[in-house]
């Protein structure tokens, strides 16, 4: 695997593979790679000829400066892991390569998809930062396929809309959330959890389990599901930023599980912001 730090070097490295018609897969990341990222890289390896991993802690999507400052940065280890998982090229640009002096363009999707849930809690600039950097990464790498995790369910919807609205020639693949053996969704931020908070953090998964169990038990009202999920959070002393039961495509609130629903939760656990979600099928089954 080759590591490059400039846009020109990415373009050089991909010129010949592209000329040969090789399929290029991109896994955009902010580094601090864990098994969730590596599952994306492995899937890209299985489906593409060239696998590019980008590693860029994107400042424009952080609403909280201290979250940005303490975001883990482990480039050497990331390079090793990405290579072992099958990446050919690691693109790890410095901030000024992506946002040179004078940079003033922003790619923004308006409306409920970016303004609800994460957008409402982190502020609208969060998704503007994501869509701006992802558009740039797509322009730089020009992948045929790009891979994202379903843990960031709303981000997946936003990126699919970005690609649709701007006719970007890239197929978006959303991959299942990878979990620790006890159910905690893998996240680069988990390293910040103290032992006690690590135990409390399981409350998110338990809330989703409670939501699923409530539907499996025959309840259909969003209120009943929400009560059960909130009770599971409360048992772990977690007050959610949001616990939402929404349409999985539009993110509009639903009153009842008369169709597939997404149950999404975000919470600050001891100063570390965590998110998780589950898709519940109207016919009782959990779909992802
Ligand atoms: O999901 C992430 O890690 C980031 O939001 C992404 C897609 C790499 C953009 O910075």
mmCIF file of C-alpha atoms and ligand atoms in Angstrom:
data_model
loop_
_atom_site.group_PDB
_atom_site.id
_atom_site.type_symbol
_atom_site.label_atom_id
_atom_site.label_comp_id
_atom_site.label_asym_id
_atom_site.label_seq_id
_atom_site.Cartn_x
_atom_site.Cartn_y
_atom_site.Cartn_z
ATOM 1 C CA UNK A 1 0.000 0.000 0.000
ATOM 2 C CA UNK A 2 1.193 3.476 -0.855
ATOM 3 C CA UNK A 3 0.480 6.479 1.368
ATOM 4 C CA UNK A 4 0.081 9.863 -0.303
ATOM 5 C CA UNK A 5 -0.646 13.269 1.166
ATOM 6 C CA UNK A 6 -1.497 15.414 -1.843
ATOM 7 C CA UNK A 7 -4.326 15.570 -4.359
ATOM 8 C CA UNK A 8 -1.809 15.525 -7.214
ATOM 9 C CA UNK A 9 -0.306 12.277 -5.885
ATOM 10 C CA UNK A 10 -3.763 10.616 -5.661
ATOM 11 C CA UNK A 11 -4.488 11.603 -9.258
ATOM 12 C CA UNK A 12 -1.075 10.297 -10.405
ATOM 13 C CA UNK A 13 -1.536 7.015 -8.578
ATOM 14 C CA UNK A 14 -5.000 6.408 -10.066
ATOM 15 C CA UNK A 15 -4.392 7.601 -13.630
ATOM 16 C CA UNK A 16 -3.174 4.251 -14.975
ATOM 17 C CA UNK A 17 -5.690 2.012 -13.115
ATOM 18 C CA UNK A 18 -8.491 4.285 -14.347
ATOM 19 C CA UNK A 19 -7.178 4.142 -17.929
ATOM 20 C CA UNK A 20 -7.217 0.348 -17.661
ATOM 21 C CA UNK A 21 -10.858 0.461 -16.580
ATOM 22 C CA UNK A 22 -10.139 -0.894 -13.138
ATOM 23 C CA UNK A 23 -12.950 -0.438 -10.617
ATOM 24 C CA UNK A 24 -11.970 2.062 -7.915
ATOM 25 C CA UNK A 25 -13.489 1.813 -4.435
ATOM 26 C CA UNK A 26 -13.194 4.556 -1.818
ATOM 27 C CA UNK A 27 -13.572 4.196 1.935
ATOM 28 C CA UNK A 28 -13.683 7.712 3.411
ATOM 29 C CA UNK A 29 -12.633 7.791 7.077
ATOM 30 C CA UNK A 30 -11.459 10.177 9.747
ATOM 31 C CA UNK A 31 -8.891 7.623 10.885
ATOM 32 C CA UNK A 32 -8.532 5.908 14.274
ATOM 33 C CA UNK A 33 -9.553 2.836 12.307
ATOM 34 C CA UNK A 34 -11.477 0.058 14.045
ATOM 35 C CA UNK A 35 -13.108 -3.130 12.846
ATOM 36 C CA UNK A 36 -16.106 -1.157 11.536
ATOM 37 C CA UNK A 37 -13.835 0.736 9.116
ATOM 38 C CA UNK A 38 -11.869 -2.402 8.300
ATOM 39 C CA UNK A 39 -15.088 -4.237 7.362
ATOM 40 C CA UNK A 40 -15.695 -1.447 4.823
ATOM 41 C CA UNK A 41 -12.161 -1.826 3.472
ATOM 42 C CA UNK A 42 -12.565 -5.614 3.214
ATOM 43 C CA UNK A 43 -15.869 -5.245 1.386
ATOM 44 C CA UNK A 44 -14.267 -2.747 -0.998
ATOM 45 C CA UNK A 45 -11.369 -5.207 -1.487
ATOM 46 C CA UNK A 46 -13.828 -7.964 -2.387
ATOM 47 C CA UNK A 47 -15.752 -5.794 -4.856
ATOM 48 C CA UNK A 48 -13.187 -3.440 -6.423
ATOM 49 C CA UNK A 49 -9.824 -3.619 -8.205
ATOM 50 C CA UNK A 50 -8.274 -0.627 -6.451
ATOM 51 C CA UNK A 51 -9.127 0.272 -2.866
ATOM 52 C CA UNK A 52 -8.467 3.816 -1.680
ATOM 53 C CA UNK A 53 -8.855 4.744 1.986
ATOM 54 C CA UNK A 54 -8.965 8.432 2.834
ATOM 55 C CA UNK A 55 -7.949 9.552 6.293
ATOM 56 C CA UNK A 56 -8.891 13.114 7.084
ATOM 57 C CA UNK A 57 -10.227 14.514 10.349
ATOM 58 C CA UNK A 58 -12.530 17.011 8.688
ATOM 59 C CA UNK A 59 -12.630 20.182 10.814
ATOM 60 C CA UNK A 60 -15.728 21.623 9.109
ATOM 61 C CA UNK A 61 -18.031 18.873 10.385
ATOM 62 C CA UNK A 62 -17.178 19.339 14.069
ATOM 63 C CA UNK A 63 -19.517 21.609 15.978
ATOM 64 C CA UNK A 64 -17.448 21.298 19.140
ATOM 65 C CA UNK A 65 -13.805 22.423 19.046
ATOM 66 C CA UNK A 66 -12.819 20.177 21.969
ATOM 67 C CA UNK A 67 -14.325 17.134 20.182
ATOM 68 C CA UNK A 68 -12.134 17.998 17.160
ATOM 69 C CA UNK A 69 -9.035 18.533 19.330
ATOM 70 C CA UNK A 70 -9.325 15.237 21.118
ATOM 71 C CA UNK A 71 -10.419 13.178 18.103
ATOM 72 C CA UNK A 72 -7.893 10.292 18.095
ATOM 73 C CA UNK A 73 -5.135 10.588 15.475
ATOM 74 C CA UNK A 74 -3.220 7.381 14.819
ATOM 75 C CA UNK A 75 -1.979 7.616 11.236
ATOM 76 C CA UNK A 76 0.839 5.063 11.421
ATOM 77 C CA UNK A 77 -1.350 2.421 12.983
ATOM 78 C CA UNK A 78 -4.160 3.263 10.539
ATOM 79 C CA UNK A 79 -1.811 2.782 7.590
ATOM 80 C CA UNK A 80 -0.821 -0.648 8.889
ATOM 81 C CA UNK A 81 -4.449 -1.717 9.446
ATOM 82 C CA UNK A 82 -5.709 -0.352 6.124
ATOM 83 C CA UNK A 83 -2.933 -2.155 4.308
ATOM 84 C CA UNK A 84 -3.655 -5.448 6.091
ATOM 85 C CA UNK A 85 -7.346 -5.121 5.217
ATOM 86 C CA UNK A 86 -6.472 -4.783 1.535
ATOM 87 C CA UNK A 87 -6.184 -1.066 0.717
ATOM 88 C CA UNK A 88 -3.856 -0.122 -2.164
ATOM 89 C CA UNK A 89 -3.711 3.597 -1.519
ATOM 90 C CA UNK A 90 -4.038 5.657 1.652
ATOM 91 C CA UNK A 91 -4.799 9.345 1.113
ATOM 92 C CA UNK A 92 -3.956 11.265 4.289
ATOM 93 C CA UNK A 93 -3.954 14.962 3.394
ATOM 94 C CA UNK A 94 -3.070 17.784 5.763
ATOM 95 C CA UNK A 95 -5.913 20.253 6.375
ATOM 96 C CA UNK A 96 -4.502 22.880 3.989
ATOM 97 C CA UNK A 97 -4.548 20.398 1.108
ATOM 98 C CA UNK A 98 -8.331 20.067 1.427
ATOM 99 C CA UNK A 99 -9.038 23.607 2.614
ATOM 100 C CA UNK A 100 -6.336 25.859 1.135
ATOM 101 C CA UNK A 101 -6.229 29.532 2.115
ATOM 102 C CA UNK A 102 -9.180 31.311 0.539
ATOM 103 C CA UNK A 103 -11.363 28.201 0.381
ATOM 104 C CA UNK A 104 -14.963 29.419 0.598
ATOM 105 C CA UNK A 105 -17.240 26.892 -1.097
ATOM 106 C CA UNK A 106 -19.754 24.778 0.782
ATOM 107 C CA UNK A 107 -21.958 21.979 -0.522
ATOM 108 C CA UNK A 108 -25.200 22.085 1.448
ATOM 109 C CA UNK A 109 -28.317 19.964 1.375
ATOM 110 C CA UNK A 110 -31.283 21.857 2.769
ATOM 111 C CA UNK A 111 -34.299 20.303 4.449
ATOM 112 C CA UNK A 112 -35.228 17.746 7.067
ATOM 113 C CA UNK A 113 -32.636 15.163 6.045
ATOM 114 C CA UNK A 114 -29.839 17.425 7.293
ATOM 115 C CA UNK A 115 -31.789 19.498 9.807
ATOM 116 C CA UNK A 116 -33.262 16.733 11.966
ATOM 117 C CA UNK A 117 -31.592 14.385 14.506
ATOM 118 C CA UNK A 118 -27.820 14.920 14.136
ATOM 119 C CA UNK A 119 -28.419 18.187 12.262
ATOM 120 C CA UNK A 120 -30.718 19.488 14.991
ATOM 121 C CA UNK A 121 -28.334 18.514 17.776
ATOM 122 C CA UNK A 122 -24.946 19.248 16.238
ATOM 123 C CA UNK A 123 -26.164 22.203 14.155
ATOM 124 C CA UNK A 124 -26.700 22.448 10.380
ATOM 125 C CA UNK A 125 -22.977 23.046 9.749
ATOM 126 C CA UNK A 126 -22.254 19.414 10.628
ATOM 127 C CA UNK A 127 -23.777 17.915 7.494
ATOM 128 C CA UNK A 128 -22.630 20.862 5.370
ATOM 129 C CA UNK A 129 -19.106 19.929 6.448
ATOM 130 C CA UNK A 130 -19.723 16.270 5.612
ATOM 131 C CA UNK A 131 -21.246 16.942 2.172
ATOM 132 C CA UNK A 132 -18.518 19.450 1.304
ATOM 133 C CA UNK A 133 -15.646 17.128 2.188
ATOM 134 C CA UNK A 134 -17.294 14.050 0.657
ATOM 135 C CA UNK A 135 -17.899 15.954 -2.598
ATOM 136 C CA UNK A 136 -14.243 16.959 -2.612
ATOM 137 C CA UNK A 137 -13.096 13.394 -1.890
ATOM 138 C CA UNK A 138 -15.309 12.090 -4.708
ATOM 139 C CA UNK A 139 -13.822 14.693 -7.079
ATOM 140 C CA UNK A 140 -10.271 13.902 -6.001
ATOM 141 C CA UNK A 141 -10.494 10.094 -6.101
ATOM 142 C CA UNK A 142 -13.351 9.724 -8.643
ATOM 143 C CA UNK A 143 -14.323 6.336 -7.241
ATOM 144 C CA UNK A 144 -16.799 4.007 -8.925
ATOM 145 C CA UNK A 145 -18.051 2.893 -5.510
ATOM 146 C CA UNK A 146 -17.846 4.439 -2.026
ATOM 147 C CA UNK A 147 -18.439 2.628 1.256
ATOM 148 C CA UNK A 148 -19.991 4.028 4.445
ATOM 149 C CA UNK A 149 -21.231 2.440 7.687
ATOM 150 C CA UNK A 150 -24.868 2.180 8.708
ATOM 151 C CA UNK A 151 -24.074 3.345 12.242
ATOM 152 C CA UNK A 152 -24.200 6.815 10.719
ATOM 153 C CA UNK A 153 -27.605 6.072 9.197
ATOM 154 C CA UNK A 154 -28.497 9.718 8.643
ATOM 155 C CA UNK A 155 -25.115 10.415 7.028
ATOM 156 C CA UNK A 156 -25.765 7.515 4.625
ATOM 157 C CA UNK A 157 -29.099 9.049 3.568
ATOM 158 C CA UNK A 158 -27.516 12.477 3.195
ATOM 159 C CA UNK A 159 -24.702 11.129 1.012
ATOM 160 C CA UNK A 160 -27.112 9.170 -1.170
ATOM 161 C CA UNK A 161 -29.110 12.373 -1.662
ATOM 162 C CA UNK A 162 -25.919 14.322 -2.432
ATOM 163 C CA UNK A 163 -25.026 11.821 -5.157
ATOM 164 C CA UNK A 164 -28.559 11.863 -6.572
ATOM 165 C CA UNK A 165 -28.982 15.644 -6.503
ATOM 166 C CA UNK A 166 -25.582 16.402 -8.047
ATOM 167 C CA UNK A 167 -25.528 13.398 -10.435
ATOM 168 C CA UNK A 168 -22.214 12.254 -9.017
ATOM 169 C CA UNK A 169 -21.105 9.084 -10.854
ATOM 170 C CA UNK A 170 -20.469 6.966 -7.771
ATOM 171 C CA UNK A 171 -22.407 4.062 -6.279
ATOM 172 C CA UNK A 172 -22.932 4.309 -2.514
ATOM 173 C CA UNK A 173 -22.734 1.098 -0.491
ATOM 174 C CA UNK A 174 -23.920 1.184 3.128
ATOM 175 C CA UNK A 175 -22.492 -1.611 5.283
ATOM 176 C CA UNK A 176 -23.812 -3.089 8.560
ATOM 177 C CA UNK A 177 -22.753 -1.653 11.906
ATOM 178 C CA UNK A 178 -19.913 -3.629 13.475
ATOM 179 C CA UNK A 179 -20.274 -4.173 17.226
ATOM 180 C CA UNK A 180 -18.082 -5.161 20.141
ATOM 181 C CA UNK A 181 -18.950 -8.644 21.502
ATOM 182 C CA UNK A 182 -21.175 -7.028 24.167
ATOM 183 C CA UNK A 183 -23.119 -5.040 21.567
ATOM 184 C CA UNK A 184 -21.529 -1.587 21.765
ATOM 185 C CA UNK A 185 -21.310 -0.105 18.256
ATOM 186 C CA UNK A 186 -17.697 0.409 17.255
ATOM 187 C CA UNK A 187 -16.694 4.052 17.144
ATOM 188 C CA UNK A 188 -13.393 5.900 17.103
ATOM 189 C CA UNK A 189 -14.706 7.827 20.108
ATOM 190 C CA UNK A 190 -15.066 4.685 22.282
ATOM 191 C CA UNK A 191 -11.397 5.034 23.340
ATOM 192 C CA UNK A 192 -12.427 8.081 25.385
ATOM 193 C CA UNK A 193 -14.825 6.097 27.586
ATOM 194 C CA UNK A 194 -13.688 5.386 31.144
ATOM 195 C CA UNK A 195 -14.381 1.818 32.364
ATOM 196 C CA UNK A 196 -17.551 2.982 34.095
ATOM 197 C CA UNK A 197 -18.763 4.951 31.089
ATOM 198 C CA UNK A 198 -17.897 2.020 28.808
ATOM 199 C CA UNK A 199 -20.372 -0.073 30.863
ATOM 200 C CA UNK A 200 -22.990 2.703 30.821
ATOM 201 C CA UNK A 201 -22.558 3.101 27.057
ATOM 202 C CA UNK A 202 -24.144 -0.326 26.612
ATOM 203 C CA UNK A 203 -27.377 1.487 27.473
ATOM 204 C CA UNK A 204 -27.617 2.622 23.838
ATOM 205 C CA UNK A 205 -27.645 -0.935 22.523
ATOM 206 C CA UNK A 206 -29.990 -1.978 25.347
ATOM 207 C CA UNK A 207 -32.388 0.808 24.394
ATOM 208 C CA UNK A 208 -32.458 -0.457 20.817
ATOM 209 C CA UNK A 209 -32.918 -4.036 22.077
ATOM 210 C CA UNK A 210 -35.832 -2.828 24.224
ATOM 211 C CA UNK A 211 -37.373 -1.100 21.194
ATOM 212 C CA UNK A 212 -37.054 -4.297 19.153
ATOM 213 C CA UNK A 213 -38.449 -6.439 21.985
ATOM 214 C CA UNK A 214 -41.418 -4.100 22.374
ATOM 215 C CA UNK A 215 -42.313 -4.463 18.700
ATOM 216 C CA UNK A 216 -41.658 -8.210 18.813
ATOM 217 C CA UNK A 217 -44.070 -8.350 21.770
ATOM 218 C CA UNK A 218 -46.815 -6.888 19.605
ATOM 219 C CA UNK A 219 -46.767 -3.180 20.484
ATOM 220 C CA UNK A 220 -47.002 -0.817 17.552
ATOM 221 C CA UNK A 221 -47.208 2.677 19.000
ATOM 222 C CA UNK A 222 -44.095 4.812 18.832
ATOM 223 C CA UNK A 223 -44.857 6.043 22.360
ATOM 224 C CA UNK A 224 -44.691 2.519 23.792
ATOM 225 C CA UNK A 225 -41.441 1.819 21.954
ATOM 226 C CA UNK A 226 -39.970 5.116 23.066
ATOM 227 C CA UNK A 227 -40.955 4.487 26.717
ATOM 228 C CA UNK A 228 -39.272 1.065 26.703
ATOM 229 C CA UNK A 229 -36.114 2.395 25.062
ATOM 230 C CA UNK A 230 -35.917 5.392 27.418
ATOM 231 C CA UNK A 231 -36.332 3.105 30.421
ATOM 232 C CA UNK A 232 -33.341 1.038 29.258
ATOM 233 C CA UNK A 233 -31.300 4.238 28.892
ATOM 234 C CA UNK A 234 -32.386 5.445 32.325
ATOM 235 C CA UNK A 235 -31.208 2.169 33.873
ATOM 236 C CA UNK A 236 -27.740 3.111 32.651
ATOM 237 C CA UNK A 237 -28.211 6.714 33.820
ATOM 238 C CA UNK A 238 -28.243 7.967 30.245
ATOM 239 C CA UNK A 239 -30.312 10.968 29.224
ATOM 240 C CA UNK A 240 -30.462 10.824 25.396
ATOM 241 C CA UNK A 241 -29.867 13.853 23.204
ATOM 242 C CA UNK A 242 -32.530 12.252 21.083
ATOM 243 C CA UNK A 243 -34.306 8.930 20.897
ATOM 244 C CA UNK A 244 -36.265 9.050 17.672
ATOM 245 C CA UNK A 245 -38.578 6.653 15.870
ATOM 246 C CA UNK A 246 -38.607 7.748 12.258
ATOM 247 C CA UNK A 247 -39.189 6.774 8.669
ATOM 248 C CA UNK A 248 -35.884 5.223 7.501
ATOM 249 C CA UNK A 249 -35.882 7.186 4.217
ATOM 250 C CA UNK A 250 -37.217 10.622 5.159
ATOM 251 C CA UNK A 251 -36.436 10.683 8.908
ATOM 252 C CA UNK A 252 -39.955 12.024 9.546
ATOM 253 C CA UNK A 253 -41.329 10.996 12.953
ATOM 254 C CA UNK A 254 -43.778 8.109 12.869
ATOM 255 C CA UNK A 255 -46.583 7.476 15.333
ATOM 256 C CA UNK A 256 -46.754 3.728 14.826
ATOM 257 C CA UNK A 257 -44.792 0.843 13.400
ATOM 258 C CA UNK A 258 -47.087 0.322 10.418
ATOM 259 C CA UNK A 259 -44.034 0.260 8.124
ATOM 260 C CA UNK A 260 -40.291 -0.257 8.656
ATOM 261 C CA UNK A 261 -38.939 2.261 11.145
ATOM 262 C CA UNK A 262 -35.524 3.478 12.165
ATOM 263 C CA UNK A 263 -34.928 3.858 15.873
ATOM 264 C CA UNK A 264 -32.012 6.264 16.321
ATOM 265 C CA UNK A 265 -30.363 7.336 19.539
ATOM 266 C CA UNK A 266 -27.618 9.795 20.487
ATOM 267 C CA UNK A 267 -26.269 10.460 23.946
ATOM 268 C CA UNK A 268 -23.390 12.045 25.757
ATOM 269 C CA UNK A 269 -21.837 9.378 27.953
ATOM 270 C CA UNK A 270 -19.326 10.932 30.344
ATOM 271 C CA UNK A 271 -18.372 13.599 27.801
ATOM 272 C CA UNK A 272 -18.220 11.243 24.822
ATOM 273 C CA UNK A 273 -20.957 11.595 22.230
ATOM 274 C CA UNK A 274 -22.215 8.243 20.939
ATOM 275 C CA UNK A 275 -24.860 7.324 18.363
ATOM 276 C CA UNK A 276 -26.515 4.065 17.370
ATOM 277 C CA UNK A 277 -29.604 2.895 15.521
ATOM 278 C CA UNK A 278 -31.623 -0.115 14.472
ATOM 279 C CA UNK A 279 -34.047 -0.735 11.656
ATOM 280 C CA UNK A 280 -37.214 -2.478 12.783
ATOM 281 C CA UNK A 281 -39.418 -4.163 10.190
ATOM 282 C CA UNK A 282 -43.173 -3.689 10.448
ATOM 283 C CA UNK A 283 -43.541 -7.480 10.465
ATOM 284 C CA UNK A 284 -41.701 -7.658 13.828
ATOM 285 C CA UNK A 285 -38.305 -8.642 12.543
ATOM 286 C CA UNK A 286 -35.194 -6.601 13.028
ATOM 287 C CA UNK A 287 -33.753 -5.857 9.587
ATOM 288 C CA UNK A 288 -30.389 -4.400 10.452
HETATM 289 O O1 LIG B 1 -18.130 9.031 8.709
HETATM 290 C C1 LIG B 1 -17.055 9.675 8.760
HETATM 291 O O2 LIG B 1 -16.029 9.208 9.267
HETATM 292 C C2 LIG B 1 -16.999 11.082 8.177
HETATM 293 O O3 LIG B 1 -18.187 11.753 8.388
HETATM 294 C C3 LIG B 1 -16.608 11.098 6.680
HETATM 295 C C4 LIG B 1 -17.660 10.422 5.835
HETATM 296 C C5 LIG B 1 -15.264 10.411 6.488
HETATM 297 C C6 LIG B 1 -16.486 12.542 6.196
HETATM 298 O O4 LIG B 1 -15.519 13.240 6.910
#
